[in-house]
Amino acid sequence: MSRGTLRAITLVVFTFSTLLSVAVAEGIARFFIQLPQAKIYPQVRYQPHPVRGFTLQPNQTAYTKDQFATIDMLGFRTNGPKATSVIPKLRILALGDSFTFGYGVADYETWPAMLERALSYKIEVTNAGTTSYNVFHEFDLLREKGLALKPEVVIHGLYWNDHLMNRPPRATDPPLLTTDGHFAWDGDDDPASGPLWLSGVRWLRGHSVLANAALTQARRYFVPANSGVHQYDLEYRKLLAGELLPESWQVIEDFYRDMKQLGEESGFKVYVIIFPVRDIVTMPDSANHGYARLIREILDRQGISYLDGIALWHQARLGVNLFLPYDEHLTAEGYRIIANALAADFCSKKFHRAFDIACES
């Protein structure tokens, strides 16, 4: 056998054994780890806003991950079809970020939609949640559009990162949106319009657990230290370690003070959902994590009622299976648990007189 033939056979055997090893490793990994949620295009689109920087584009039908999302003429997400003629007795405005919008779940699977169903549509819940909004954006949206709806209750969905980037956009800031109306940092533009190599990378991430893990890790090393992604990761690690100082949350306390005052002036009551944080709920004493305690103290000082999602997850031992794969957002089942807990809390308290009617069986 010639040396060239031997080299060719060696190369074939090496290639085959490598591919087989990768396939076996991928199979084992998939047994323990889910593939990331796929994306169907077009993803939800945004448009520039003079104060907040961006807002949901009205009158659109698109996808959030692989789930259908419908945005109405006001720029609010709909709650899906309603097979009822019941006249609502109470109007609620749901204010918040992607946890309220319902990132990665269908219109009828968001917590505002499920809260309507939990109370047999005797209440009307308008979903004003907008992905990547923080309390600055949410308060401005409330004043611009929310007050005109004359809500009797405003439920704010709080996530740990709501204290970040609470200011209007500056001229020196990098662009927030692509020309297609997607966030510049999300890569949500249709891959068919991008270079072939980018389509290949996205395909790998969506079809291989190992490739997705490797590319995610590589991103941490190649992202500039001064980028928003890197700064977000630093803040998150500080949060988990309990190293964020109380002063960091002053913007949250100011927001709730202003919300309560606006409610007194405009005729609505304020209620808050403290959404669970994936890496906190896995801790042994998650309900007493510094973040959870501090937010409860803020709300207690302001006299605002709330649902503590971190304590709820801890008490019911719900774990991380109710979070989307590779994501901090909840699954539809996670939002159902939130909505049912909200309904139970409203019906067990004299929170608002209209709930007495809504809670009648």
Coordinates of C-alpha atoms in Angstrom, one line a residue:
M1 CA 0.0 0.0 0.0
S2 CA 1.4 3.3 -1.0
R3 CA 2.1 6.1 1.5
G4 CA -0.5 8.4 -0.2
T5 CA -3.2 5.7 0.1
L6 CA -2.3 5.1 3.8
R7 CA -2.6 8.9 4.5
A8 CA -6.0 9.0 2.7
I9 CA -7.3 6.0 4.8
T10 CA -5.9 7.6 8.0
L11 CA -7.7 10.9 7.1
V12 CA -11.0 9.1 6.4
V13 CA -10.8 7.1 9.7
F14 CA -9.9 10.2 11.7
T15 CA -12.7 12.3 10.1
F16 CA -15.2 9.5 10.7
S17 CA -14.2 8.9 14.3
T18 CA -14.3 12.6 15.0
L19 CA -17.7 13.0 13.5
L20 CA -18.9 10.0 15.4
S21 CA -17.5 11.3 18.7
V22 CA -19.2 14.7 18.1
A23 CA -22.5 13.0 17.2
V24 CA -22.3 10.9 20.4
A25 CA -21.5 13.9 22.5
E26 CA -24.3 15.9 20.9
G27 CA -26.7 13.0 21.6
I28 CA -25.7 12.8 25.3
A29 CA -25.9 16.6 25.7
R30 CA -29.4 16.7 24.2
F31 CA -30.4 14.1 26.8
F32 CA -29.7 16.7 29.6
I33 CA -30.0 20.1 27.7
Q34 CA -32.7 21.4 25.5
L35 CA -32.1 23.0 22.2
P36 CA -32.6 26.8 22.2
Q37 CA -36.0 28.0 21.1
A38 CA -36.2 28.5 17.3
K39 CA -37.0 31.9 15.7
I40 CA -39.6 32.4 12.9
Y41 CA -39.4 35.5 10.9
P42 CA -40.4 38.3 10.9
Q43 CA -39.7 38.9 14.6
V44 CA -41.5 41.7 16.4
R45 CA -40.5 45.1 15.0
Y46 CA -40.0 48.4 16.7
Q47 CA -39.9 52.1 15.6
P48 CA -38.0 55.1 16.9
H49 CA -39.6 57.2 19.7
P50 CA -38.4 60.8 20.5
V51 CA -38.3 60.2 24.3
R52 CA -37.9 56.5 24.9
G53 CA -35.8 55.7 21.9
F54 CA -38.0 53.0 20.6
T55 CA -41.6 51.7 20.9
L56 CA -43.5 48.8 19.4
Q57 CA -44.6 49.3 15.9
P58 CA -48.4 49.4 15.8
N59 CA -50.6 47.2 13.6
Q60 CA -48.2 44.3 13.0
T61 CA -48.4 40.5 13.1
A62 CA -45.0 38.9 13.7
Y63 CA -43.3 36.4 16.0
T64 CA -41.6 36.4 19.3
K65 CA -39.2 33.5 19.0
D66 CA -41.4 30.9 17.4
Q67 CA -44.7 32.1 18.8
F68 CA -47.3 34.4 17.1
A69 CA -47.5 38.0 18.3
T70 CA -50.2 40.5 17.3
I71 CA -49.7 44.3 18.1
D72 CA -52.8 46.5 17.9
M73 CA -53.3 50.0 16.6
L74 CA -52.1 51.5 19.9
G75 CA -48.9 49.6 19.9
F76 CA -50.0 47.1 22.6
R77 CA -49.9 43.3 22.4
T78 CA -53.3 41.6 22.1
N79 CA -54.5 38.8 24.4
G80 CA -55.7 36.5 21.6
P81 CA -59.3 35.7 20.7
K82 CA -62.0 36.0 23.4
A83 CA -64.9 33.5 23.1
T84 CA -67.2 35.5 25.5
S85 CA -69.7 38.3 25.5
V86 CA -69.0 39.2 29.2
I87 CA -68.8 42.9 29.8
P88 CA -65.6 43.6 31.9
K89 CA -66.2 45.2 35.3
L90 CA -62.6 46.5 35.8
R91 CA -59.9 47.8 33.5
I92 CA -56.3 46.9 34.3
L93 CA -53.2 48.1 32.6
A94 CA -50.3 45.7 32.6
L95 CA -47.0 47.7 32.5
G96 CA -43.5 46.1 32.2
D97 CA -40.8 44.7 30.0
S98 CA -40.5 41.4 28.1
F99 CA -41.9 39.5 31.1
T100 CA -45.1 41.4 30.7
F101 CA -45.0 41.5 26.9
G102 CA -44.6 37.7 26.9
Y103 CA -41.3 37.1 25.1
G104 CA -41.3 33.6 23.6
V105 CA -44.9 32.8 24.2
A106 CA -48.1 33.3 22.2
D107 CA -50.6 36.1 22.6
Y108 CA -53.0 34.0 24.7
E109 CA -50.1 32.7 26.9
T110 CA -48.9 36.0 28.4
W111 CA -49.8 36.6 32.1
P112 CA -52.2 39.5 31.2
A113 CA -54.1 37.2 28.9
M114 CA -54.2 34.4 31.4
L115 CA -55.3 36.8 34.2
E116 CA -58.3 37.7 32.1
R117 CA -59.2 34.1 31.7
A118 CA -58.6 33.2 35.3
L119 CA -61.3 35.8 36.3
S120 CA -63.6 34.6 33.5
Y121 CA -63.1 37.8 31.4
K122 CA -64.9 39.9 34.1
I123 CA -61.8 42.2 33.9
E124 CA -60.1 43.6 30.9
V125 CA -56.3 43.6 31.0
T126 CA -54.4 45.7 28.4
N127 CA -50.9 44.5 27.8
A128 CA -48.6 47.5 27.6
G129 CA -45.4 45.4 28.2
T130 CA -42.5 46.2 25.9
T131 CA -39.3 44.2 25.6
S132 CA -36.2 46.0 26.9
Y133 CA -38.1 48.8 28.6
N134 CA -37.0 49.9 32.1
V135 CA -38.8 52.0 34.6
F136 CA -38.0 55.3 32.8
H137 CA -39.6 54.0 29.6
E138 CA -42.5 52.4 31.4
F139 CA -43.4 55.5 33.3
D140 CA -43.3 57.6 30.1
L141 CA -45.5 55.1 28.3
L142 CA -48.0 55.1 31.2
R143 CA -48.3 58.9 30.9
E144 CA -48.3 59.0 27.1
K145 CA -50.8 56.2 26.4
G146 CA -51.8 54.4 29.5
L147 CA -53.7 57.2 31.3
A148 CA -55.9 57.7 28.3
L149 CA -57.3 54.2 28.9
K150 CA -58.5 55.2 32.4
P151 CA -57.3 52.0 34.2
E152 CA -58.5 51.4 37.7
V153 CA -55.5 49.2 38.5
V154 CA -52.0 49.3 37.0
I155 CA -50.0 46.1 37.6
H156 CA -46.2 46.6 37.1
G157 CA -44.1 43.6 36.3
L158 CA -40.7 44.2 37.9
Y159 CA -37.5 42.4 36.8
W160 CA -34.1 42.8 38.4
N161 CA -32.7 44.8 35.6
D162 CA -35.3 47.5 35.6
H163 CA -33.0 50.0 37.3
L164 CA -30.5 50.0 34.4
M165 CA -30.3 52.6 31.6
N166 CA -33.1 54.7 33.0
R167 CA -32.6 57.8 30.9
P168 CA -33.6 59.2 27.5
P169 CA -31.3 58.2 24.6
R170 CA -28.4 60.4 23.9
A171 CA -27.0 61.5 20.5
T172 CA -23.8 59.7 21.3
D173 CA -25.5 56.4 22.0
P174 CA -25.0 53.6 19.4
P175 CA -28.1 52.9 17.3
L176 CA -30.8 51.0 19.1
L177 CA -32.6 49.7 16.0
T178 CA -31.6 48.2 12.7
T179 CA -33.2 49.5 9.5
D180 CA -35.6 46.5 9.7
G181 CA -36.9 47.7 13.1
H182 CA -35.2 45.1 15.3
F183 CA -32.9 45.7 18.3
A184 CA -29.3 46.2 17.1
W185 CA -28.0 43.7 19.8
D186 CA -30.5 40.9 19.2
G187 CA -29.7 39.8 15.6
D188 CA -33.4 39.5 14.8
D189 CA -33.2 40.6 11.2
D190 CA -34.2 37.9 8.8
P191 CA -31.0 35.8 8.2
A192 CA -32.0 35.5 4.5
S193 CA -31.0 39.2 4.1
G194 CA -27.6 38.7 5.7
P195 CA -24.3 37.1 4.7
L196 CA -24.2 33.3 4.2
W197 CA -21.8 32.7 7.1
L198 CA -24.2 34.4 9.5
S199 CA -27.0 32.2 8.3
G200 CA -24.7 29.2 9.0
V201 CA -23.9 30.3 12.5
R202 CA -27.5 30.8 13.3
W203 CA -28.4 27.4 11.9
L204 CA -25.7 25.8 14.1
R205 CA -27.0 27.5 17.2
G206 CA -30.5 26.4 16.5
H207 CA -29.6 22.8 15.7
S208 CA -26.7 21.8 18.0
V209 CA -26.5 22.0 21.8
L210 CA -22.7 21.8 21.7
A211 CA -22.4 24.5 19.0
N212 CA -24.7 26.8 20.8
A213 CA -22.8 26.4 24.1
A214 CA -19.4 27.0 22.3
L215 CA -20.7 30.1 20.5
T216 CA -22.2 31.5 23.6
Q217 CA -19.0 31.1 25.5
A218 CA -16.9 32.5 22.7
R219 CA -19.2 35.6 22.6
R220 CA -18.2 36.4 26.2
Y221 CA -14.5 36.6 25.2
F222 CA -14.9 38.6 22.0
V223 CA -17.5 41.2 23.2
P224 CA -15.7 44.5 24.1
A225 CA -15.3 45.2 27.8
N226 CA -17.2 48.5 27.5
S227 CA -20.2 47.0 25.6
G228 CA -23.7 46.9 27.0
V229 CA -23.7 43.1 27.0
H230 CA -20.5 43.0 29.1
Q231 CA -21.8 45.6 31.5
Y232 CA -25.1 43.7 31.9
D233 CA -23.2 40.5 32.7
L234 CA -21.2 42.3 35.4
E235 CA -24.3 43.7 37.0
Y236 CA -26.0 40.3 36.9
R237 CA -23.1 38.7 38.7
K238 CA -23.1 41.4 41.3
L239 CA -26.9 40.8 41.8
L240 CA -26.4 37.1 42.4
A241 CA -23.6 37.7 44.8
G242 CA -25.6 40.3 46.7
E243 CA -23.0 43.0 45.9
L244 CA -25.4 45.6 44.4
L245 CA -25.6 48.4 46.9
P246 CA -29.0 49.7 48.1
E247 CA -28.3 53.0 46.3
S248 CA -28.5 51.0 43.0
W249 CA -32.2 50.6 43.7
Q250 CA -33.0 54.2 44.5
V251 CA -34.4 54.6 40.9
I252 CA -36.9 51.8 41.7
E253 CA -38.0 53.4 44.9
D254 CA -38.4 56.8 43.1
F255 CA -40.4 55.1 40.3
Y256 CA -42.9 53.5 42.7
R257 CA -43.2 56.7 44.7
D258 CA -44.1 58.6 41.5
M259 CA -46.4 55.8 40.3
K260 CA -48.3 55.8 43.5
Q261 CA -48.6 59.6 43.4
L262 CA -49.8 59.5 39.8
G263 CA -52.3 56.8 40.7
E264 CA -53.7 59.0 43.5
E265 CA -54.1 61.9 41.0
S266 CA -55.5 59.7 38.2
G267 CA -57.7 57.3 40.0
F268 CA -55.8 54.0 39.8
K269 CA -54.3 51.6 42.3
V270 CA -50.8 50.2 41.9
Y271 CA -49.9 46.5 42.2
V272 CA -46.5 44.9 41.6
I273 CA -45.3 41.5 40.4
I274 CA -41.7 40.7 41.5
F275 CA -40.7 38.2 38.7
P276 CA -38.5 35.3 39.7
V277 CA -34.8 35.4 38.6
R278 CA -33.6 32.0 37.2
D279 CA -30.3 31.9 39.0
I280 CA -31.8 33.1 42.3
V281 CA -34.6 30.6 42.5
T282 CA -32.1 27.8 42.5
M283 CA -30.5 29.0 45.7
P284 CA -31.3 27.2 48.9
D285 CA -32.9 30.3 50.6
S286 CA -33.9 32.2 47.5
A287 CA -36.9 33.9 49.2
N288 CA -34.4 35.7 51.5
H289 CA -31.9 36.7 48.8
G290 CA -30.8 40.3 49.3
Y291 CA -32.6 41.4 46.1
A292 CA -35.9 39.9 47.1
R293 CA -35.7 41.4 50.6
L294 CA -34.8 44.9 49.4
I295 CA -37.6 45.1 46.8
R296 CA -40.1 43.9 49.4
E297 CA -38.8 46.6 51.8
I298 CA -39.2 49.3 49.1
L299 CA -42.8 48.2 48.3
D300 CA -43.7 48.0 52.0
R301 CA -42.4 51.5 52.6
Q302 CA -44.6 52.8 49.7
G303 CA -47.6 50.8 50.9
I304 CA -47.9 49.0 47.6
S305 CA -49.4 45.5 47.3
Y306 CA -47.3 42.9 45.5
L307 CA -46.9 39.3 44.4
D308 CA -43.5 38.0 45.3
G309 CA -42.6 35.6 42.5
I310 CA -39.3 34.6 44.1
A311 CA -41.0 33.5 47.3
L312 CA -43.7 31.8 45.2
W313 CA -41.1 29.7 43.3
H314 CA -39.3 28.9 46.6
Q315 CA -42.4 27.8 48.5
A316 CA -43.8 25.7 45.7
R317 CA -40.3 24.4 44.8
L318 CA -40.9 25.2 41.1
G319 CA -37.3 25.3 40.0
V320 CA -36.0 26.2 36.5
N321 CA -38.2 24.0 34.4
L322 CA -40.7 26.9 34.0
F323 CA -38.1 29.0 32.3
L324 CA -37.4 29.0 28.5
P325 CA -34.3 27.0 27.5
Y326 CA -31.2 29.2 27.5
D327 CA -33.3 32.1 28.6
E328 CA -34.4 34.0 31.8
H329 CA -38.0 34.3 30.6
L330 CA -40.8 32.1 31.8
T331 CA -42.7 29.5 29.8
A332 CA -46.4 29.7 29.2
E333 CA -46.9 27.4 32.3
G334 CA -44.8 29.8 34.4
Y335 CA -47.0 32.7 33.3
R336 CA -50.1 30.6 34.1
I337 CA -48.8 30.1 37.7
I338 CA -48.2 33.9 38.0
A339 CA -51.7 34.7 36.6
N340 CA -53.5 32.2 38.9
A341 CA -51.5 33.5 41.9
L342 CA -52.5 37.1 41.0
A343 CA -56.2 36.1 40.7
A344 CA -56.1 34.3 44.0
D345 CA -54.4 37.3 45.7
F346 CA -56.9 39.8 44.3
C347 CA -59.9 37.6 45.3
S348 CA -58.6 37.1 48.8
K349 CA -58.1 40.8 49.5
K350 CA -60.3 43.9 49.4
F351 CA -57.8 45.3 46.8
H352 CA -60.5 46.9 44.6
R353 CA -64.3 46.8 44.9
A354 CA -64.6 45.6 41.3
F355 CA -62.8 42.4 42.2
D356 CA -65.7 41.4 44.4
I357 CA -67.8 41.0 41.3
A358 CA -65.0 39.5 39.2
C359 CA -64.2 36.9 41.8
E360 CA -67.8 35.6 42.1
S361 CA -68.0 32.0 40.8

